[in-house]
Amino acid sequence: MPHISVSKTLGFAFSFLFRNAAAIASRVVLPALVGWIVFYVSIFLFLAELERFLNVPSDRIAGVIFGLAAGGLLVTLFLHCVIVAAVAALALGLEDDGWKLFHIARREWRLYAANLRLLLVAAIWMGSILTLQFAATRLSSPVHLELAANLLMAGGLGFLAVRGWFLTAPVSVAKPDGPILRRAWRLSAHDAWRLAAIVFVLAMLGLAVETAGEFVLQASGAVPPLPSSAPLADYAALYRKILPCVLIAVGVAYLIGSVLLTAARVYVYRQLTERAEP
């Protein structure tokens, strides 16, 4: 059975981004802007409450912090699904049946539901590893346990990303019904290492873009150097001040990385379904 081509997938992703820049921008700018505002407000309030909690610990403030983090995550994840679904539909050549500037329909909700299920599985996995680590601390060196636990956690999350997450977007957008995670899992069965290579290359590119953006911000003086040592509350206050600039750099890297990854996921989906569609 022929395998997918990593080089052709990466080539398609970059070609798709440059050839369709205007069409992509028209579909993602508005949800990206709304997502940026939601994320900024959530993080700003989170840091403000965290600063209060560090200065005056309180169970009520801790509950507010948790609620802000959870609420911001859920809303941001949905807006992320709107962006990814729009890019995937464009890459698949599908016509939008609604307002293309901010399209919300069945495909976005299907993708959101699939991502929520994956998020739940990831949370259970991380919680299980942390529980085992806590229970085993008396039996071995905490340093060795921490390293083993981190490697196991990262390996499990990476496996889940490659086998479960990678194809959720094209699977949920290409067809209006049917299973998503089960089908994505089945299609990715024989190309896990190649999918991992694609994710790694594009993730490193996104990290490089974000690092370059942060370097430019620091060089221009928009973001001052972080102190080498300071109370955690001071760090929270400083991050609140520089948050807009930081989120601009993160947002640009996120959009570039998301478009490239989504295009790559669609191209892989096409290769897999053309060679062996169940």
Coordinates of N, CA, C and O in Angstrom, one line a residue, residues 18-149:
F18 N -0.1 30.7 -0.2 CA 0.3 31.8 -1.1 C -0.7 32.0 -2.2 O -1.0 33.2 -2.6
R19 N -1.2 30.9 -2.8 CA -2.2 31.1 -3.9 C -3.5 31.6 -3.5 O -4.2 32.2 -4.3
N20 N -3.9 31.4 -2.2 CA -5.3 31.7 -1.8 C -5.3 32.7 -0.6 O -6.2 32.6 0.2
A21 N -4.2 33.5 -0.5 CA -4.1 34.4 0.7 C -5.3 35.3 0.8 O -5.8 35.5 2.0
A22 N -5.8 35.9 -0.3 CA -6.9 36.8 -0.1 C -8.2 36.0 0.3 O -8.9 36.5 1.1
A23 N -8.4 34.9 -0.3 CA -9.6 34.1 0.0 C -9.6 33.6 1.4 O -10.6 33.6 2.2
I24 N -8.4 33.2 1.9 CA -8.2 32.8 3.3 C -8.5 33.9 4.2 O -9.2 33.8 5.2
A25 N -7.9 35.1 3.9 CA -8.1 36.2 4.8 C -9.5 36.6 5.0 O -10.0 36.9 6.1
S26 N -10.3 36.6 3.8 CA -11.7 37.0 3.9 C -12.5 36.1 4.8 O -13.5 36.5 5.4
R27 N -12.0 34.8 5.0 CA -12.8 33.8 5.8 C -12.3 33.8 7.2 O -13.1 33.3 8.1
V28 N -11.1 34.2 7.5 CA -10.6 34.0 8.9 C -10.4 35.3 9.7 O -10.2 35.2 10.9
V29 N -10.3 36.4 9.0 CA -10.0 37.7 9.7 C -11.0 38.0 10.8 O -10.7 38.3 12.0
L30 N -12.3 37.9 10.5 CA -13.3 38.2 11.5 C -13.4 37.3 12.6 O -13.3 37.7 13.8
P31 N -13.5 35.9 12.4 CA -13.4 35.0 13.6 C -12.1 35.1 14.3 O -12.1 35.0 15.6
A32 N -11.0 35.4 13.6 CA -9.7 35.5 14.3 C -9.7 36.7 15.2 O -9.2 36.7 16.3
L33 N -10.3 37.8 14.7 CA -10.3 39.1 15.5 C -11.2 38.9 16.8 O -10.8 39.3 17.9
V34 N -12.4 38.2 16.6 CA -13.2 38.0 17.7 C -12.5 37.0 18.7 O -12.6 37.2 19.9
G35 N -11.9 36.0 18.2 CA -11.1 35.1 19.0 C -10.0 35.8 19.8 O -9.8 35.5 21.0
W36 N -9.3 36.7 19.1 CA -8.2 37.4 19.8 C -8.8 38.3 20.9 O -8.2 38.3 22.0
I37 N -9.9 38.9 20.7 CA -10.5 39.8 21.8 C -11.0 38.9 22.9 O -10.7 39.2 24.1
V38 N -11.6 37.8 22.6 CA -12.1 36.9 23.7 C -10.9 36.3 24.5 O -10.9 36.3 25.7
F39 N -9.9 35.9 23.8 CA -8.7 35.4 24.4 C -8.0 36.4 25.3 O -7.5 36.2 26.4
Y40 N -7.9 37.7 24.7 CA -7.2 38.7 25.5 C -8.0 39.1 26.8 O -7.4 39.2 27.8
V41 N -9.3 39.2 26.6 CA -10.1 39.5 27.8 C -10.0 38.4 28.9 O -9.8 38.6 30.1
S42 N -10.1 37.1 28.4 CA -10.0 36.0 29.3 C -8.6 35.9 30.0 O -8.6 35.8 31.3
I43 N -7.5 36.1 29.3 CA -6.2 36.1 29.9 C -6.0 37.3 30.8 O -5.4 37.1 31.9
F44 N -6.5 38.5 30.4 CA -6.3 39.7 31.2 C -7.0 39.5 32.5 O -6.4 39.7 33.6
L45 N -8.3 39.0 32.5 CA -9.0 38.8 33.8 C -8.4 37.7 34.6 O -8.3 37.8 35.8
F46 N -7.9 36.6 33.9 CA -7.3 35.5 34.6 C -6.0 36.0 35.3 O -5.8 35.7 36.5
L47 N -5.2 36.8 34.7 CA -4.0 37.3 35.3 C -4.3 38.3 36.5 O -3.7 38.3 37.5
A48 N -5.4 39.1 36.3 CA -5.8 40.0 37.4 C -6.3 39.2 38.6 O -5.9 39.6 39.7
E49 N -7.1 38.2 38.4 CA -7.5 37.4 39.5 C -6.4 36.6 40.1 O -6.3 36.4 41.3
L50 N -5.5 36.1 39.3 CA -4.3 35.4 39.8 C -3.5 36.3 40.7 O -3.0 35.8 41.7
E51 N -3.3 37.5 40.3 CA -2.5 38.5 41.1 C -3.2 38.7 42.4 O -2.6 38.7 43.5
R52 N -4.5 38.8 42.4 CA -5.3 39.0 43.7 C -5.1 37.8 44.5 O -4.9 37.9 45.7
F53 N -5.2 36.6 43.9 CA -5.1 35.3 44.7 C -3.7 35.2 45.3 O -3.6 34.7 46.5
L54 N -2.7 35.6 44.6 CA -1.3 35.4 45.1 C -1.1 36.4 46.3 O -0.3 36.1 47.2
N55 N -1.7 37.6 46.2 CA -1.6 38.5 47.3 C -2.5 38.2 48.5 O -2.0 38.3 49.6
V56 N -3.7 37.8 48.2 CA -4.6 37.4 49.3 C -5.3 36.1 48.9 O -6.4 36.1 48.2
P57 N -4.7 34.9 49.2 CA -5.3 33.6 48.8 C -6.8 33.5 49.3 O -7.1 33.9 50.4
S58 N -7.6 33.0 48.4 CA -9.0 32.8 48.7 C -9.6 31.7 47.8 O -9.3 31.6 46.6
D59 N -10.5 30.9 48.4 CA -11.1 29.8 47.6 C -12.1 30.4 46.6 O -12.2 29.9 45.5
R60 N -12.7 31.6 46.9 CA -13.6 32.2 46.0 C -12.8 32.7 44.7 O -13.3 32.5 43.6
I61 N -11.7 33.3 45.0 CA -10.9 33.8 43.9 C -10.4 32.6 43.0 O -10.3 32.7 41.8
A62 N -10.0 31.5 43.7 CA -9.5 30.4 43.0 C -10.6 29.8 42.1 O -10.3 29.4 40.9
G63 N -11.9 29.8 42.5 CA -13.0 29.4 41.7 C -13.2 30.3 40.5 O -13.5 29.8 39.4
V64 N -13.0 31.6 40.7 CA -13.2 32.6 39.6 C -12.1 32.3 38.6 O -12.3 32.4 37.4
I65 N -10.8 32.1 39.0 CA -9.7 31.8 38.1 C -10.0 30.6 37.3 O -9.8 30.6 36.0
F66 N -10.5 29.6 37.9 CA -10.8 28.3 37.2 C -11.9 28.6 36.1 O -11.8 28.1 35.0
G67 N -12.9 29.3 36.6 CA -14.1 29.6 35.7 C -13.6 30.4 34.5 O -14.1 30.2 33.3
L68 N -12.8 31.4 34.7 CA -12.3 32.2 33.6 C -11.5 31.4 32.6 O -11.6 31.5 31.4
A69 N -10.6 30.6 33.1 CA -9.8 29.7 32.3 C -10.6 28.8 31.5 O -10.4 28.6 30.3
A70 N -11.6 28.1 32.1 CA -12.4 27.1 31.4 C -13.3 27.8 30.4 O -13.4 27.4 29.2
G71 N -13.9 28.9 30.7 CA -14.8 29.6 29.8 C -14.1 30.2 28.6 O -14.5 30.0 27.5
G72 N -12.9 30.8 28.9 CA -12.1 31.3 27.8 C -11.6 30.2 26.8 O -11.6 30.4 25.6
L73 N -11.3 29.1 27.4 CA -10.8 27.9 26.6 C -11.9 27.4 25.7 O -11.7 27.2 24.5
L74 N -13.1 27.3 26.2 CA -14.2 26.7 25.4 C -14.6 27.7 24.3 O -14.8 27.2 23.1
V75 N -14.7 29.0 24.6 CA -15.1 29.9 23.5 C -14.0 30.0 22.5 O -14.3 30.1 21.2
T76 N -12.7 30.1 22.9 CA -11.6 30.2 22.0 C -11.5 29.0 21.1 O -11.2 29.0 19.9
L77 N -11.8 27.8 21.7 CA -11.7 26.5 20.9 C -12.8 26.6 19.8 O -12.6 26.1 18.7
F78 N -14.0 27.1 20.1 CA -15.0 27.1 19.1 C -14.6 28.0 18.0 O -14.8 27.7 16.8
L79 N -14.1 29.2 18.3 CA -13.7 30.1 17.2 C -12.5 29.6 16.4 O -12.4 29.8 15.2
H80 N -11.7 28.8 17.1 CA -10.6 28.1 16.3 C -11.3 27.1 15.3 O -10.8 27.0 14.2
C81 N -12.3 26.4 15.8 CA -13.0 25.5 14.9 C -13.6 26.2 13.7 O -13.6 25.7 12.6
V82 N -14.1 27.4 13.9 CA -14.7 28.2 12.8 C -13.6 28.5 11.8 O -13.8 28.4 10.6
I83 N -12.4 28.9 12.2 CA -11.3 29.2 11.4 C -10.9 28.0 10.6 O -10.7 28.0 9.4
V84 N -10.6 26.9 11.3 CA -10.1 25.7 10.7 C -11.1 25.1 9.7 O -10.7 24.7 8.6
A85 N -12.4 25.1 10.0 CA -13.4 24.6 9.1 C -13.5 25.5 7.8 O -13.7 24.9 6.7
A86 N -13.3 26.8 8.0 CA -13.4 27.7 6.8 C -12.2 27.4 5.9 O -12.4 27.3 4.6
V87 N -11.0 27.2 6.4 CA -9.8 26.9 5.6 C -9.9 25.5 5.0 O -9.6 25.3 3.8
A88 N -10.4 24.5 5.8 CA -10.6 23.2 5.2 C -11.6 23.1 4.1 O -11.4 22.5 3.1
A89 N -12.7 23.9 4.2 CA -13.7 23.9 3.2 C -13.1 24.5 1.9 O -13.4 24.0 0.8
L90 N -12.3 25.6 2.0 CA -11.7 26.2 0.9 C -10.7 25.2 0.2 O -10.7 25.1 -1.0
A91 N -9.9 24.5 1.0 CA -9.0 23.6 0.5 C -9.6 22.4 -0.2 O -9.1 21.8 -1.2
L92 N -10.8 22.0 0.3 CA -11.6 20.9 -0.3 C -12.4 21.3 -1.5 O -13.0 20.5 -2.2
G93 N -12.5 22.6 -1.7 CA -13.2 23.1 -2.9 C -14.7 23.1 -2.6 O -15.5 23.1 -3.6
L94 N -15.1 23.2 -1.4 CA -16.6 23.2 -1.1 C -17.1 24.7 -1.1 O -16.4 25.6 -0.7
E95 N -18.4 24.8 -1.5 CA -19.0 26.1 -1.5 C -19.6 26.4 -0.2 O -20.2 25.5 0.5
D96 N -19.5 27.6 0.3 CA -20.1 28.0 1.6 C -21.6 28.4 1.3 O -21.9 29.1 0.4
D97 N -22.4 27.8 2.1 CA -23.9 28.0 2.0 C -24.4 29.1 2.9 O -25.6 29.4 3.0
G98 N -23.5 29.8 3.6 CA -23.9 30.9 4.5 C -23.0 32.1 4.3 O -22.4 32.3 3.3
W99 N -22.9 32.9 5.4 CA -22.0 34.0 5.4 C -20.6 33.6 5.5 O -20.1 33.1 6.5
K100 N -19.8 33.7 4.4 CA -18.4 33.2 4.4 C -17.5 33.9 5.3 O -16.4 33.4 5.7
L101 N -17.8 35.2 5.7 CA -16.9 36.0 6.5 C -16.9 35.4 8.0 O -15.9 35.6 8.7
F102 N -18.0 34.8 8.4 CA -18.1 34.2 9.7 C -19.1 33.0 9.6 O -20.2 33.1 10.1
H103 N -18.6 31.9 9.0 CA -19.5 30.8 8.8 C -19.7 29.9 10.0 O -18.7 29.4 10.5
I104 N -20.9 29.8 10.4 CA -21.2 28.9 11.5 C -22.4 28.0 11.1 O -23.5 28.5 10.9
A105 N -22.1 26.7 10.9 CA -23.1 25.8 10.5 C -22.8 24.4 11.1 O -22.0 24.3 12.0
R106 N -23.4 23.4 10.5 CA -23.2 22.0 11.0 C -21.7 21.6 11.1 O -21.3 20.9 12.0
R107 N -21.0 21.9 10.0 CA -19.6 21.4 10.0 C -18.7 22.0 11.2 O -17.9 21.3 11.7
E108 N -19.0 23.3 11.5 CA -18.3 23.9 12.6 C -18.6 23.2 14.0 O -17.7 22.9 14.8
W109 N -19.9 22.9 14.2 CA -20.3 22.3 15.4 C -19.8 20.8 15.5 O -19.5 20.3 16.5
R110 N -19.8 20.1 14.3 CA -19.2 18.8 14.3 C -17.8 18.8 14.7 O -17.3 17.9 15.5
L111 N -17.0 19.7 14.1 CA -15.6 19.8 14.4 C -15.4 20.2 15.9 O -14.5 19.6 16.6
Y112 N -16.2 21.1 16.4 CA -16.1 21.5 17.8 C -16.4 20.3 18.7 O -15.6 20.1 19.7
A113 N -17.4 19.6 18.4 CA -17.7 18.4 19.3 C -16.6 17.4 19.2 O -16.3 16.8 20.3
A114 N -16.0 17.2 18.1 CA -14.9 16.2 18.0 C -13.7 16.7 18.8 O -13.0 15.9 19.5
N115 N -13.4 18.0 18.7 CA -12.3 18.5 19.5 C -12.5 18.5 21.0 O -11.6 18.3 21.8
L116 N -13.8 18.7 21.4 CA -14.1 18.6 22.8 C -13.9 17.2 23.3 O -13.4 17.0 24.4
R117 N -14.3 16.2 22.5 CA -14.0 14.8 22.9 C -12.6 14.5 23.0 O -12.1 13.8 24.0
L118 N -11.8 15.0 22.1 CA -10.3 14.8 22.1 C -9.7 15.5 23.3 O -8.8 15.0 24.0
L119 N -10.3 16.7 23.6 CA -9.8 17.4 24.8 C -10.1 16.7 26.1 O -9.2 16.6 27.0
L120 N -11.2 16.0 26.2 CA -11.6 15.2 27.3 C -10.7 14.1 27.5 O -10.2 13.7 28.6
V121 N -10.4 13.4 26.4 CA -9.5 12.2 26.4 C -8.1 12.7 26.9 O -7.4 12.0 27.7
A122 N -7.6 13.8 26.3 CA -6.3 14.3 26.7 C -6.3 14.7 28.2 O -5.3 14.4 28.9
A123 N -7.3 15.3 28.7 CA -7.4 15.6 30.1 C -7.4 14.4 31.0 O -6.7 14.4 32.0
I124 N -8.1 13.4 30.6 CA -8.1 12.1 31.4 C -6.7 11.5 31.4 O -6.2 11.0 32.4
W125 N -6.0 11.5 30.2 CA -4.7 11.0 30.1 C -3.7 11.7 31.0 O -3.0 11.1 31.8
M126 N -3.7 13.1 30.9 CA -2.8 13.8 31.8 C -3.1 13.7 33.3 O -2.2 13.5 34.1
G127 N -4.4 13.6 33.6 CA -4.8 13.4 35.0 C -4.3 12.0 35.5 O -3.9 11.9 36.6
S128 N -4.4 11.0 34.6 CA -4.0 9.7 35.0 C -2.5 9.6 35.3 O -2.0 9.0 36.3
I129 N -1.7 10.3 34.4 CA -0.3 10.3 34.6 C 0.1 11.0 35.8 O 1.0 10.6 36.6
L130 N -0.5 12.2 36.1 CA -0.2 12.9 37.3 C -0.6 12.2 38.5 O 0.1 12.2 39.6
T131 N -1.7 11.4 38.5 CA -2.1 10.6 39.6 C -1.1 9.5 39.9 O -0.7 9.3 41.1
L132 N -0.7 8.8 38.9 CA 0.3 7.8 39.0 C 1.7 8.3 39.5 O 2.3 7.7 40.4
Q133 N 2.0 9.5 39.0 CA 3.3 10.1 39.5 C 3.2 10.5 41.0 O 4.1 10.2 41.7
F134 N 2.0 11.0 41.4 CA 1.9 11.4 42.8 C 1.9 10.1 43.7 O 2.5 10.2 44.8
A135 N 1.3 9.1 43.2 CA 1.2 7.8 44.0 C 2.6 7.1 44.1 O 2.8 6.4 45.1
A136 N 3.4 7.4 43.1 CA 4.7 6.6 43.1 C 5.9 7.4 43.6 O 7.0 7.0 43.6
T137 N 5.6 8.6 44.1 CA 6.8 9.5 44.5 C 7.5 8.9 45.7 O 8.7 9.1 45.9
R138 N 6.9 8.0 46.5 CA 7.5 7.5 47.7 C 8.4 6.2 47.3 O 9.2 5.7 48.1
L139 N 8.2 5.8 46.1 CA 8.9 4.5 45.7 C 10.2 4.8 44.9 O 11.0 3.9 44.7
S140 N 10.4 6.0 44.4 CA 11.6 6.3 43.6 C 11.9 7.8 43.7 O 11.3 8.5 44.4
S141 N 13.0 8.2 43.0 CA 13.5 9.5 43.0 C 12.4 10.4 42.3 O 12.0 10.1 41.2
P142 N 12.0 11.5 43.0 CA 11.1 12.4 42.3 C 11.6 12.9 41.0 O 10.8 13.1 40.0
V143 N 12.9 13.1 40.8 CA 13.4 13.7 39.6 C 13.2 12.7 38.4 O 12.8 13.0 37.3
H144 N 13.6 11.4 38.7 CA 13.4 10.3 37.7 C 11.9 10.2 37.4 O 11.6 10.0 36.2
L145 N 11.1 10.2 38.4 CA 9.6 10.1 38.1 C 9.1 11.2 37.3 O 8.3 11.0 36.4
E146 N 9.5 12.4 37.5 CA 9.1 13.6 36.8 C 9.4 13.5 35.3 O 8.6 13.7 34.4
L147 N 10.7 13.0 35.1 CA 11.1 12.9 33.7 C 10.4 11.8 33.0 O 9.9 12.0 31.8
A148 N 10.2 10.6 33.6 CA 9.4 9.6 33.0 C 8.0 10.0 32.8 O 7.4 9.6 31.7
A149 N 7.4 10.6 33.7 CA 6.0 11.1 33.6 C 5.8 12.1 32.5 O 4.9 12.0 31.7

